[in-house]
Amino acid sequence: RPWPFFGTFLSYTKGFFNFDMECAKKYGKVWGIYDGRLPILMVTDLEMIKVIMVKECYSTFTNRRETNAGLAGPFSDGISVVKDERWKRIRSSLSPYFTSGRLKEIFPIAVTHADRFIKNMQKKDHAPPVKVKEVVAPYSLDVVTSSSFSVDIDSINNADDPFATNIKKFLKFSLFSPLFLILGMSFVSFKKYSTEFKHYRLYHFKYHEILSQSFIFILGGYETTSTTLTFLLYNLATNPDCLEKLVEEIDTNFPPDTPITYDALMKMDYLEMAINESMRLLPTAPRLERVCKKTVELNGVTIPKDTLVAIPTYVLYRDPQLWDSPDEFRPERFSPESKSEINQYIFMPFGLGPRNCIGMRFALMIMKILVVKLLQNFSVETCKETQIPLELNALFQPKVPITLKFIPRSCKAKE
């Protein structure tokens, strides 16, 4: 039962994803909650998901949650925030930057930064455990800034670089906490942002759109990609049999001193399987949201205009009716033979339909490059600081930083 003003938000203290699981078990495939005073229709019915995310995306479910312009600040013109025709225009303008041809141009840039990452790791004493996100995040940031803005900040080797330092502060600021994304409410005044960008909105609108996309690219590259990489390395380290299979595939495709090529990398089945399975088990987007633009009826459920509809992907990914042993890390479920049997509406790590993540292929490419380079040179293992099983806080972040050991393979070979 919702509380006055808070709605069902207080139930998120044990994790909004756990709350979603409890509601799904209690109410079935469709139920309602309140984020503060905002009503939300939660949907796990696959036919309804198909309509919401794909069939009626353009006509009815085009937009995401309404975000206050002052709260969004520099994000207010971002592709993930703008609506309807503006979104279509920005999306069509950005799409050419994520074609296969463009990715092949970016590929050597990403490889260069991955090589820097490896050299930096080789300088470290391999005995102490490593907080994984702290070492992979600079790689993600460097690739994004180099490929998007032609700026080589080299945060891999210069952790105190002003740009990298400010980005970290920027992302830690409460404005970008998932809490704000969930609540959609402003608890502080952002008059500074509103005043600062008012001039751009009125007279240099295109400039602010560019600024907003830049913030989105940095956020996705630095935060989302590094989090996905961290979860992947954790899942591999805690499942050594899967890790061994991946290392075998890497050694087969890229023997020692063999350069990584784009085409060969894209053909690595087990690597793709492991990434998909990790994103299923620990998704960076445990919910997807769309706003209903007009009153419609889906499967006997009337959805009023302006209702926020949410798809709790974490619930779908852990549903034993949809997945065999859903709590286990099994990359084989995404093998070429098995993947065709997976309903496309139960697995959507980058969203689904016309408004899916525009940077999906870019993110997958830079993750694959780093994983291959890393496992060519290091063995990844758990240590006493590794939390097993992994515990997540209310906002789906590890309660304890994921910590692993990276042992040079040359040392392992001598043992």
mmCIF file of C-alpha atoms in Angstrom:
data_model
loop_
_atom_site.group_PDB
_atom_site.id
_atom_site.type_symbol
_atom_site.label_atom_id
_atom_site.label_comp_id
_atom_site.label_asym_id
_atom_site.label_seq_id
_atom_site.Cartn_x
_atom_site.Cartn_y
_atom_site.Cartn_z
ATOM 1 C CA ARG A 1 0.000 0.000 0.000
ATOM 2 C CA PRO A 2 1.450 3.418 -0.965
ATOM 3 C CA TRP A 3 2.304 6.007 1.690
ATOM 4 C CA PRO A 4 1.192 9.646 1.393
ATOM 5 C CA PHE A 5 3.720 11.656 -0.653
ATOM 6 C CA PHE A 6 6.267 8.794 -0.714
ATOM 7 C CA GLY A 7 4.037 6.286 -2.496
ATOM 8 C CA THR A 8 5.714 2.875 -2.589
ATOM 9 C CA PHE A 9 9.174 4.440 -2.649
ATOM 10 C CA LEU A 10 9.977 3.429 0.935
ATOM 11 C CA SER A 11 9.885 -0.194 -0.219
ATOM 12 C CA TYR A 12 12.952 0.551 -2.366
ATOM 13 C CA THR A 13 15.170 0.567 0.712
ATOM 14 C CA LYS A 14 15.716 -3.160 0.241
ATOM 15 C CA GLY A 15 16.360 -2.653 -3.451
ATOM 16 C CA PHE A 16 13.856 -1.539 -6.083
ATOM 17 C CA PHE A 17 14.724 -4.665 -8.083
ATOM 18 C CA ASN A 18 13.866 -6.877 -5.105
ATOM 19 C CA PHE A 19 10.645 -4.923 -4.649
ATOM 20 C CA ASP A 20 9.823 -5.568 -8.311
ATOM 21 C CA MET A 21 10.423 -9.294 -7.803
ATOM 22 C CA GLU A 22 8.107 -9.377 -4.789
ATOM 23 C CA CYS A 23 5.358 -7.540 -6.663
ATOM 24 C CA ALA A 24 5.637 -9.846 -9.674
ATOM 25 C CA LYS A 25 5.229 -12.901 -7.453
ATOM 26 C CA LYS A 26 2.272 -11.354 -5.653
ATOM 27 C CA TYR A 27 0.375 -9.638 -8.487
ATOM 28 C CA GLY A 28 1.364 -11.412 -11.690
ATOM 29 C CA LYS A 29 2.311 -9.805 -15.000
ATOM 30 C CA VAL A 30 0.761 -6.353 -14.511
ATOM 31 C CA TRP A 31 0.628 -4.208 -11.367
ATOM 32 C CA GLY A 32 0.774 -0.600 -10.250
ATOM 33 C CA ILE A 33 3.099 1.317 -7.934
ATOM 34 C CA TYR A 34 3.745 4.945 -6.994
ATOM 35 C CA ASP A 35 7.062 6.782 -7.175
ATOM 36 C CA GLY A 36 6.134 9.570 -4.837
ATOM 37 C CA ARG A 37 2.874 10.821 -6.358
ATOM 38 C CA LEU A 38 3.650 9.432 -9.798
ATOM 39 C CA PRO A 39 1.629 6.314 -10.725
ATOM 40 C CA ILE A 40 3.524 3.671 -12.689
ATOM 41 C CA LEU A 41 2.142 0.639 -14.480
ATOM 42 C CA MET A 42 4.602 -2.261 -14.250
ATOM 43 C CA VAL A 43 4.410 -4.762 -17.120
ATOM 44 C CA THR A 44 6.033 -8.165 -17.694
ATOM 45 C CA ASP A 45 3.432 -9.496 -20.144
ATOM 46 C CA LEU A 46 5.384 -10.245 -23.329
ATOM 47 C CA GLU A 47 2.636 -9.251 -25.752
ATOM 48 C CA MET A 48 2.216 -5.922 -24.003
ATOM 49 C CA ILE A 49 5.989 -5.398 -24.029
ATOM 50 C CA LYS A 50 6.002 -5.984 -27.783
ATOM 51 C CA VAL A 51 3.356 -3.309 -28.306
ATOM 52 C CA ILE A 52 4.944 -0.815 -25.902
ATOM 53 C CA MET A 53 8.542 -1.104 -27.068
ATOM 54 C CA VAL A 54 8.129 -1.868 -30.774
ATOM 55 C CA LYS A 55 4.722 -1.848 -32.473
ATOM 56 C CA GLU A 56 3.356 1.370 -30.962
ATOM 57 C CA CYS A 57 6.642 3.069 -30.135
ATOM 58 C CA TYR A 58 6.175 5.905 -32.627
ATOM 59 C CA SER A 59 2.451 6.422 -32.144
ATOM 60 C CA THR A 60 1.917 5.947 -28.414
ATOM 61 C CA PHE A 61 4.983 4.965 -26.383
ATOM 62 C CA THR A 62 7.672 7.186 -27.899
ATOM 63 C CA ASN A 63 8.985 9.053 -24.890
ATOM 64 C CA ARG A 64 10.709 8.254 -21.650
ATOM 65 C CA ARG A 65 9.942 9.554 -18.179
ATOM 66 C CA GLU A 66 9.347 13.292 -17.971
ATOM 67 C CA THR A 67 12.424 15.017 -16.580
ATOM 68 C CA ASN A 68 12.353 18.509 -15.128
ATOM 69 C CA ALA A 69 14.523 20.761 -17.306
ATOM 70 C CA GLY A 70 16.229 22.261 -14.271
ATOM 71 C CA LEU A 71 16.960 18.802 -12.913
ATOM 72 C CA ALA A 72 18.260 17.535 -16.248
ATOM 73 C CA GLY A 73 20.542 20.545 -16.668
ATOM 74 C CA PRO A 74 23.064 19.794 -19.425
ATOM 75 C CA PHE A 75 21.153 16.582 -20.223
ATOM 76 C CA SER A 76 17.940 18.407 -21.147
ATOM 77 C CA ASP A 77 18.529 18.110 -24.898
ATOM 78 C CA GLY A 78 20.044 14.620 -24.740
ATOM 79 C CA ILE A 79 18.831 11.836 -26.982
ATOM 80 C CA SER A 80 17.559 9.899 -23.974
ATOM 81 C CA VAL A 81 15.489 12.870 -22.760
ATOM 82 C CA VAL A 82 14.032 14.677 -25.787
ATOM 83 C CA LYS A 83 10.624 13.764 -27.193
ATOM 84 C CA ASP A 84 8.812 12.899 -30.390
ATOM 85 C CA GLU A 85 10.036 14.756 -33.495
ATOM 86 C CA ARG A 86 13.092 16.204 -31.748
ATOM 87 C CA TRP A 87 14.119 12.715 -30.697
ATOM 88 C CA LYS A 88 13.627 11.411 -34.249
ATOM 89 C CA ARG A 89 15.738 14.234 -35.673
ATOM 90 C CA ILE A 90 18.567 13.807 -33.180
ATOM 91 C CA ARG A 91 18.503 10.027 -33.508
ATOM 92 C CA SER A 92 18.718 10.174 -37.299
ATOM 93 C CA SER A 93 21.578 12.678 -37.067
ATOM 94 C CA LEU A 94 23.580 10.517 -34.661
ATOM 95 C CA SER A 95 22.951 7.130 -36.286
ATOM 96 C CA PRO A 96 25.667 7.523 -38.989
ATOM 97 C CA TYR A 97 28.276 7.709 -36.226
ATOM 98 C CA PHE A 98 27.505 4.138 -35.136
ATOM 99 C CA THR A 99 27.606 2.267 -38.448
ATOM 100 C CA SER A 100 29.988 -0.646 -39.019
ATOM 101 C CA GLY A 101 32.177 1.602 -41.147
ATOM 102 C CA ARG A 102 32.459 4.206 -38.410
ATOM 103 C CA LEU A 103 33.123 1.553 -35.755
ATOM 104 C CA LYS A 104 35.972 0.187 -37.856
ATOM 105 C CA GLU A 105 37.480 3.675 -37.864
ATOM 106 C CA ILE A 106 37.186 3.873 -34.079
ATOM 107 C CA PHE A 107 38.526 0.335 -33.603
ATOM 108 C CA PRO A 108 42.279 1.193 -33.726
ATOM 109 C CA ILE A 109 41.694 4.062 -31.287
ATOM 110 C CA ALA A 110 40.092 1.674 -28.800
ATOM 111 C CA VAL A 111 42.890 -0.876 -29.302
ATOM 112 C CA THR A 112 45.486 1.818 -28.557
ATOM 113 C CA HIS A 113 43.813 2.631 -25.250
ATOM 114 C CA ALA A 114 43.449 -1.072 -24.425
ATOM 115 C CA ASP A 115 47.202 -1.477 -24.985
ATOM 116 C CA ARG A 116 47.825 1.437 -22.628
ATOM 117 C CA PHE A 117 45.563 -0.216 -20.097
ATOM 118 C CA ILE A 118 47.563 -3.452 -20.288
ATOM 119 C CA LYS A 119 50.907 -1.650 -19.948
ATOM 120 C CA ASN A 120 49.589 0.216 -16.937
ATOM 121 C CA MET A 121 48.378 -3.030 -15.349
ATOM 122 C CA GLN A 122 51.752 -4.650 -15.989
ATOM 123 C CA LYS A 123 53.433 -1.901 -13.972
ATOM 124 C CA LYS A 124 51.415 -2.813 -10.913
ATOM 125 C CA ASP A 125 52.431 -5.338 -8.332
ATOM 126 C CA HIS A 126 50.115 -8.185 -9.295
ATOM 127 C CA ALA A 127 49.884 -9.548 -5.762
ATOM 128 C CA PRO A 128 47.482 -6.981 -4.238
ATOM 129 C CA PRO A 129 43.815 -7.284 -5.204
ATOM 130 C CA VAL A 130 42.371 -4.657 -7.532
ATOM 131 C CA LYS A 131 39.081 -2.774 -7.308
ATOM 132 C CA VAL A 132 37.938 -3.592 -10.809
ATOM 133 C CA LYS A 133 35.831 -0.571 -11.656
ATOM 134 C CA GLU A 134 38.601 1.808 -10.652
ATOM 135 C CA VAL A 135 40.919 0.331 -13.289
ATOM 136 C CA VAL A 136 38.475 -0.288 -16.161
ATOM 137 C CA ALA A 137 36.621 3.035 -15.932
ATOM 138 C CA PRO A 138 39.576 5.138 -17.203
ATOM 139 C CA TYR A 139 39.784 2.923 -20.292
ATOM 140 C CA SER A 140 36.104 3.514 -21.064
ATOM 141 C CA LEU A 141 36.481 7.251 -20.525
ATOM 142 C CA ASP A 142 39.587 7.506 -22.713
ATOM 143 C CA VAL A 143 37.979 5.660 -25.624
ATOM 144 C CA VAL A 144 34.859 7.834 -25.477
ATOM 145 C CA THR A 145 36.729 11.139 -25.260
ATOM 146 C CA SER A 146 39.186 10.170 -28.005
ATOM 147 C CA SER A 147 36.622 8.807 -30.448
ATOM 148 C CA SER A 148 33.897 11.383 -29.792
ATOM 149 C CA PHE A 149 35.839 14.575 -29.091
ATOM 150 C CA SER A 150 39.356 13.862 -30.442
ATOM 151 C CA VAL A 151 40.724 14.546 -26.964
ATOM 152 C CA ASP A 152 43.360 12.192 -25.574
ATOM 153 C CA ILE A 153 43.266 12.735 -21.830
ATOM 154 C CA ASP A 154 45.016 9.412 -21.063
ATOM 155 C CA SER A 155 43.297 9.029 -17.699
ATOM 156 C CA ILE A 156 44.666 5.471 -17.636
ATOM 157 C CA ASN A 157 48.107 6.859 -16.826
ATOM 158 C CA ASN A 158 47.015 10.223 -15.417
ATOM 159 C CA ALA A 159 44.422 9.552 -12.776
ATOM 160 C CA ASP A 160 44.729 13.138 -11.533
ATOM 161 C CA ASP A 161 44.017 14.698 -14.923
ATOM 162 C CA PRO A 162 41.605 17.618 -14.298
ATOM 163 C CA PHE A 163 39.137 16.413 -16.919
ATOM 164 C CA ALA A 164 39.021 12.875 -15.518
ATOM 165 C CA THR A 165 38.830 14.145 -11.942
ATOM 166 C CA ASN A 166 35.948 16.476 -12.714
ATOM 167 C CA ILE A 167 34.088 13.776 -14.611
ATOM 168 C CA LYS A 168 34.294 11.532 -11.543
ATOM 169 C CA LYS A 169 32.968 14.315 -9.318
ATOM 170 C CA PHE A 170 30.303 15.079 -11.884
ATOM 171 C CA LEU A 171 29.045 11.496 -11.892
ATOM 172 C CA LYS A 172 29.176 11.147 -8.116
ATOM 173 C CA PHE A 173 27.019 14.231 -7.645
ATOM 174 C CA SER A 174 23.535 13.335 -6.462
ATOM 175 C CA LEU A 175 21.986 14.811 -9.608
ATOM 176 C CA PHE A 176 23.069 11.709 -11.500
ATOM 177 C CA SER A 177 22.177 9.188 -8.863
ATOM 178 C CA PRO A 178 19.667 6.559 -10.037
ATOM 179 C CA LEU A 179 17.577 7.782 -7.118
ATOM 180 C CA PHE A 180 16.804 10.949 -9.047
ATOM 181 C CA LEU A 181 16.045 8.981 -12.182
ATOM 182 C CA ILE A 182 13.611 6.811 -10.260
ATOM 183 C CA LEU A 183 11.911 9.582 -8.336
ATOM 184 C CA GLY A 184 11.919 12.249 -11.015
ATOM 185 C CA MET A 185 11.750 14.824 -8.199
ATOM 186 C CA SER A 186 14.077 17.728 -7.458
ATOM 187 C CA PHE A 187 15.241 18.006 -3.863
ATOM 188 C CA VAL A 188 17.661 20.870 -4.456
ATOM 189 C CA SER A 189 17.694 24.035 -6.501
ATOM 190 C CA PHE A 190 19.420 23.944 -9.858
ATOM 191 C CA LYS A 191 18.976 27.633 -10.676
ATOM 192 C CA LYS A 192 22.637 27.835 -11.583
ATOM 193 C CA TYR A 193 22.183 25.305 -14.393
ATOM 194 C CA SER A 194 18.937 26.912 -15.517
ATOM 195 C CA THR A 195 20.508 30.365 -15.710
ATOM 196 C CA GLU A 196 23.709 29.157 -17.295
ATOM 197 C CA PHE A 197 21.995 27.328 -20.147
ATOM 198 C CA LYS A 198 19.062 29.697 -20.704
ATOM 199 C CA HIS A 199 21.090 31.684 -23.242
ATOM 200 C CA TYR A 200 21.920 28.517 -25.191
ATOM 201 C CA ARG A 201 18.315 27.346 -25.245
ATOM 202 C CA LEU A 202 17.115 30.655 -26.676
ATOM 203 C CA TYR A 203 19.868 31.618 -29.063
ATOM 204 C CA HIS A 204 22.194 28.661 -29.606
ATOM 205 C CA PHE A 205 19.845 25.714 -29.378
ATOM 206 C CA LYS A 206 21.916 23.493 -31.657
ATOM 207 C CA TYR A 207 24.960 24.080 -29.507
ATOM 208 C CA HIS A 208 23.166 22.906 -26.396
ATOM 209 C CA GLU A 209 21.981 19.804 -28.205
ATOM 210 C CA ILE A 210 25.611 18.991 -28.963
ATOM 211 C CA LEU A 211 26.510 19.643 -25.340
ATOM 212 C CA SER A 212 23.755 17.317 -24.151
ATOM 213 C CA GLN A 213 24.823 14.473 -26.453
ATOM 214 C CA SER A 214 28.380 14.907 -25.182
ATOM 215 C CA PHE A 215 27.232 14.440 -21.603
ATOM 216 C CA ILE A 216 25.204 11.390 -22.605
ATOM 217 C CA PHE A 217 28.190 9.806 -24.393
ATOM 218 C CA ILE A 218 30.467 10.400 -21.422
ATOM 219 C CA LEU A 219 27.925 9.042 -18.952
ATOM 220 C CA GLY A 220 27.313 5.930 -21.033
ATOM 221 C CA GLY A 221 30.963 5.332 -21.817
ATOM 222 C CA TYR A 222 32.381 6.010 -18.392
ATOM 223 C CA GLU A 223 29.688 4.731 -16.083
ATOM 224 C CA THR A 224 27.509 2.181 -17.870
ATOM 225 C CA THR A 225 30.250 0.480 -19.886
ATOM 226 C CA SER A 226 32.662 0.278 -16.962
ATOM 227 C CA THR A 227 29.925 -1.159 -14.735
ATOM 228 C CA THR A 228 29.085 -3.808 -17.348
ATOM 229 C CA LEU A 229 32.782 -4.712 -17.681
ATOM 230 C CA THR A 230 33.120 -4.959 -13.909
ATOM 231 C CA PHE A 231 30.143 -7.298 -13.609
ATOM 232 C CA LEU A 232 31.432 -9.401 -16.525
ATOM 233 C CA LEU A 233 34.886 -9.879 -14.997
ATOM 234 C CA TYR A 234 33.270 -10.774 -11.672
ATOM 235 C CA ASN A 235 31.066 -13.401 -13.312
ATOM 236 C CA LEU A 236 34.018 -14.879 -15.182
ATOM 237 C CA ALA A 237 36.245 -14.968 -12.098
ATOM 238 C CA THR A 238 33.539 -16.659 -10.027
ATOM 239 C CA ASN A 239 32.893 -19.188 -12.804
ATOM 240 C CA PRO A 240 36.392 -20.417 -13.732
ATOM 241 C CA ASP A 241 35.080 -23.079 -16.125
ATOM 242 C CA CYS A 242 33.451 -20.351 -18.225
ATOM 243 C CA LEU A 243 36.570 -18.229 -17.964
ATOM 244 C CA GLU A 244 38.668 -21.124 -19.247
ATOM 245 C CA LYS A 245 36.413 -21.552 -22.291
ATOM 246 C CA LEU A 246 36.712 -17.867 -23.092
ATOM 247 C CA VAL A 247 40.502 -17.895 -22.742
ATOM 248 C CA GLU A 248 40.647 -20.876 -25.105
ATOM 249 C CA GLU A 249 38.596 -18.976 -27.679
ATOM 250 C CA ILE A 250 40.839 -15.929 -27.331
ATOM 251 C CA ASP A 251 44.035 -17.971 -27.682
ATOM 252 C CA THR A 252 42.632 -19.726 -30.743
ATOM 253 C CA ASN A 253 41.620 -16.529 -32.518
ATOM 254 C CA PHE A 254 44.493 -14.357 -31.350
ATOM 255 C CA PRO A 255 47.669 -16.342 -30.576
ATOM 256 C CA PRO A 256 50.524 -14.479 -28.827
ATOM 257 C CA ASP A 257 51.730 -11.401 -30.738
ATOM 258 C CA THR A 258 48.743 -11.586 -33.096
ATOM 259 C CA PRO A 259 47.007 -8.203 -33.469
ATOM 260 C CA ILE A 260 43.291 -8.009 -32.806
ATOM 261 C CA THR A 261 41.206 -7.373 -35.904
ATOM 262 C CA TYR A 262 37.675 -6.031 -36.023
ATOM 263 C CA ASP A 263 36.225 -8.822 -38.159
ATOM 264 C CA ALA A 264 37.779 -11.628 -36.110
ATOM 265 C CA LEU A 265 36.662 -10.008 -32.854
ATOM 266 C CA MET A 266 33.062 -9.745 -34.034
ATOM 267 C CA LYS A 267 33.027 -13.469 -34.861
ATOM 268 C CA MET A 268 33.967 -14.623 -31.346
ATOM 269 C CA ASP A 269 30.867 -16.501 -30.226
ATOM 270 C CA TYR A 270 31.765 -17.368 -26.645
ATOM 271 C CA LEU A 271 32.846 -13.813 -25.862
ATOM 272 C CA GLU A 272 29.472 -12.526 -27.039
ATOM 273 C CA MET A 273 27.712 -15.289 -25.098
ATOM 274 C CA ALA A 274 29.521 -14.382 -21.880
ATOM 275 C CA ILE A 275 28.750 -10.672 -22.248
ATOM 276 C CA ASN A 276 25.063 -11.352 -22.901
ATOM 277 C CA GLU A 277 24.781 -13.715 -19.961
ATOM 278 C CA SER A 278 26.469 -11.243 -17.640
ATOM 279 C CA MET A 279 24.083 -8.490 -18.761
ATOM 280 C CA ARG A 280 21.167 -10.834 -18.116
ATOM 281 C CA LEU A 281 22.347 -11.739 -14.640
ATOM 282 C CA LEU A 282 23.390 -8.209 -13.649
ATOM 283 C CA PRO A 283 21.730 -5.687 -15.979
ATOM 284 C CA THR A 284 22.769 -2.045 -15.908
ATOM 285 C CA ALA A 285 19.151 -1.127 -16.706
ATOM 286 C CA PRO A 286 16.916 -3.119 -14.306
ATOM 287 C CA ARG A 287 13.928 -1.110 -15.566
ATOM 288 C CA LEU A 288 12.896 0.402 -18.917
ATOM 289 C CA GLU A 289 10.284 3.145 -19.046
ATOM 290 C CA ARG A 290 7.942 4.721 -21.588
ATOM 291 C CA VAL A 291 5.168 7.321 -21.278
ATOM 292 C CA CYS A 292 1.757 6.571 -22.773
ATOM 293 C CA LYS A 293 0.802 9.548 -24.989
ATOM 294 C CA LYS A 294 -2.881 8.667 -25.300
ATOM 295 C CA THR A 295 -5.385 6.447 -23.521
ATOM 296 C CA VAL A 296 -5.162 2.930 -24.938
ATOM 297 C CA GLU A 297 -6.248 -0.594 -24.053
ATOM 298 C CA LEU A 298 -3.728 -3.434 -24.143
ATOM 299 C CA ASN A 299 -4.737 -7.009 -23.365
ATOM 300 C CA GLY A 300 -7.786 -5.793 -21.478
ATOM 301 C CA VAL A 301 -5.800 -3.240 -19.453
ATOM 302 C CA THR A 302 -6.728 0.425 -19.920
ATOM 303 C CA ILE A 303 -3.681 2.682 -19.782
ATOM 304 C CA PRO A 304 -4.649 6.349 -19.293
ATOM 305 C CA LYS A 305 -2.868 9.125 -21.145
ATOM 306 C CA ASP A 306 0.406 10.297 -19.519
ATOM 307 C CA THR A 307 0.774 7.080 -17.517
ATOM 308 C CA LEU A 308 4.369 5.971 -17.040
ATOM 309 C CA VAL A 309 4.761 2.338 -18.080
ATOM 310 C CA ALA A 310 7.795 0.439 -16.782
ATOM 311 C CA ILE A 311 9.233 -2.925 -17.772
ATOM 312 C CA PRO A 312 11.172 -4.472 -14.868
ATOM 313 C CA THR A 313 13.819 -6.277 -16.905
ATOM 314 C CA TYR A 314 15.439 -7.727 -13.793
ATOM 315 C CA VAL A 315 12.194 -9.596 -13.105
ATOM 316 C CA LEU A 316 12.135 -10.973 -16.658
ATOM 317 C CA TYR A 317 15.783 -12.035 -16.475
ATOM 318 C CA ARG A 318 15.263 -13.960 -13.223
ATOM 319 C CA ASP A 319 11.957 -15.613 -14.146
ATOM 320 C CA PRO A 320 12.323 -19.432 -13.912
ATOM 321 C CA GLN A 321 9.450 -19.797 -16.379
ATOM 322 C CA LEU A 322 11.515 -17.972 -18.986
ATOM 323 C CA TRP A 323 15.026 -19.161 -18.113
ATOM 324 C CA ASP A 324 16.397 -22.467 -16.880
ATOM 325 C CA SER A 325 18.243 -21.934 -13.558
ATOM 326 C CA PRO A 326 18.035 -18.133 -13.935
ATOM 327 C CA ASP A 327 20.336 -17.374 -10.998
ATOM 328 C CA GLU A 328 23.254 -19.250 -12.557
ATOM 329 C CA PHE A 329 25.860 -17.863 -14.960
ATOM 330 C CA ARG A 330 25.444 -19.976 -18.097
ATOM 331 C CA PRO A 331 26.778 -18.337 -21.292
ATOM 332 C CA GLU A 332 25.655 -21.380 -23.300
ATOM 333 C CA ARG A 333 22.065 -20.172 -23.183
ATOM 334 C CA PHE A 334 23.171 -17.504 -25.701
ATOM 335 C CA SER A 335 24.988 -19.881 -28.036
ATOM 336 C CA PRO A 336 24.179 -19.530 -31.769
ATOM 337 C CA GLU A 337 22.085 -22.703 -31.505
ATOM 338 C CA SER A 338 20.146 -21.602 -28.417
ATOM 339 C CA LYS A 339 19.902 -17.849 -28.973
ATOM 340 C CA SER A 340 17.363 -18.230 -31.764
ATOM 341 C CA GLU A 341 15.016 -19.879 -29.268
ATOM 342 C CA ILE A 342 15.086 -16.885 -26.894
ATOM 343 C CA ASN A 343 12.060 -14.637 -27.183
ATOM 344 C CA GLN A 344 13.370 -11.168 -28.095
ATOM 345 C CA TYR A 345 10.961 -9.591 -25.628
ATOM 346 C CA ILE A 346 12.512 -11.240 -22.572
ATOM 347 C CA PHE A 347 16.082 -9.996 -23.097
ATOM 348 C CA MET A 348 16.755 -6.343 -23.854
ATOM 349 C CA PRO A 349 20.039 -5.224 -22.224
ATOM 350 C CA PHE A 350 20.246 -2.163 -24.494
ATOM 351 C CA GLY A 351 16.537 -1.498 -24.644
ATOM 352 C CA LEU A 352 14.273 -2.589 -27.470
ATOM 353 C CA GLY A 353 12.667 -1.163 -30.565
ATOM 354 C CA PRO A 354 13.296 2.191 -32.262
ATOM 355 C CA ARG A 355 14.350 3.843 -28.998
ATOM 356 C CA ASN A 356 16.964 1.318 -27.959
ATOM 357 C CA CYS A 357 20.496 2.389 -27.010
ATOM 358 C CA ILE A 358 22.069 4.044 -30.031
ATOM 359 C CA GLY A 359 25.572 3.248 -28.767
ATOM 360 C CA MET A 360 24.982 -0.494 -28.329
ATOM 361 C CA ARG A 361 27.439 -1.685 -30.990
ATOM 362 C CA PHE A 362 30.061 0.826 -29.875
ATOM 363 C CA ALA A 363 29.775 -0.315 -26.250
ATOM 364 C CA LEU A 364 29.995 -3.994 -27.185
ATOM 365 C CA MET A 365 33.049 -3.373 -29.344
ATOM 366 C CA ILE A 366 35.089 -1.528 -26.726
ATOM 367 C CA MET A 367 34.141 -4.088 -24.067
ATOM 368 C CA LYS A 368 35.213 -6.977 -26.285
ATOM 369 C CA ILE A 369 38.541 -5.315 -27.064
ATOM 370 C CA LEU A 370 39.396 -4.832 -23.406
ATOM 371 C CA VAL A 371 38.333 -8.337 -22.359
ATOM 372 C CA VAL A 372 40.432 -9.934 -25.110
ATOM 373 C CA LYS A 373 43.495 -7.816 -24.321
ATOM 374 C CA LEU A 374 43.110 -8.411 -20.607
ATOM 375 C CA LEU A 375 42.729 -12.187 -20.837
ATOM 376 C CA GLN A 376 45.580 -12.432 -23.333
ATOM 377 C CA ASN A 377 47.861 -11.099 -20.626
ATOM 378 C CA PHE A 378 46.286 -11.845 -17.259
ATOM 379 C CA SER A 379 44.524 -14.572 -15.366
ATOM 380 C CA VAL A 380 41.546 -13.215 -13.434
ATOM 381 C CA GLU A 381 40.864 -14.761 -10.043
ATOM 382 C CA THR A 382 38.828 -14.164 -6.928
ATOM 383 C CA CYS A 383 40.531 -13.305 -3.649
ATOM 384 C CA LYS A 384 39.584 -13.036 0.002
ATOM 385 C CA GLU A 385 38.248 -9.519 -0.635
ATOM 386 C CA THR A 386 35.876 -10.767 -3.340
ATOM 387 C CA GLN A 387 32.311 -10.813 -2.057
ATOM 388 C CA ILE A 388 30.645 -14.120 -2.933
ATOM 389 C CA PRO A 389 27.755 -14.054 -3.492
ATOM 390 C CA LEU A 390 27.636 -10.460 -4.654
ATOM 391 C CA GLU A 391 25.380 -8.202 -2.592
ATOM 392 C CA LEU A 392 23.734 -5.191 -4.221
ATOM 393 C CA ASN A 393 22.486 -2.038 -2.555
ATOM 394 C CA ALA A 394 19.110 -0.385 -3.067
ATOM 395 C CA LEU A 395 20.278 1.204 -6.341
ATOM 396 C CA PHE A 396 21.674 -2.005 -7.865
ATOM 397 C CA GLN A 397 25.298 -1.174 -7.089
ATOM 398 C CA PRO A 398 27.678 -3.545 -5.266
ATOM 399 C CA LYS A 399 27.598 -2.934 -1.517
ATOM 400 C CA VAL A 400 31.314 -3.691 -1.495
ATOM 401 C CA PRO A 401 33.477 -2.719 -4.497
ATOM 402 C CA ILE A 402 34.127 -5.738 -6.718
ATOM 403 C CA THR A 403 37.707 -6.783 -6.046
ATOM 404 C CA LEU A 404 39.695 -9.364 -8.029
ATOM 405 C CA LYS A 405 43.276 -10.457 -8.625
ATOM 406 C CA PHE A 406 44.933 -10.020 -12.024
ATOM 407 C CA ILE A 407 47.904 -12.349 -12.286
ATOM 408 C CA PRO A 408 50.170 -12.121 -15.366
ATOM 409 C CA ARG A 409 49.802 -15.269 -17.441
ATOM 410 C CA SER A 410 53.581 -15.442 -17.708
ATOM 411 C CA CYS A 411 53.701 -15.944 -13.943
ATOM 412 C CA LYS A 412 50.959 -18.571 -14.055
ATOM 413 C CA ALA A 413 52.854 -20.476 -16.735
ATOM 414 C CA LYS A 414 55.901 -20.751 -14.457
ATOM 415 C CA GLU A 415 53.894 -22.244 -11.599
#
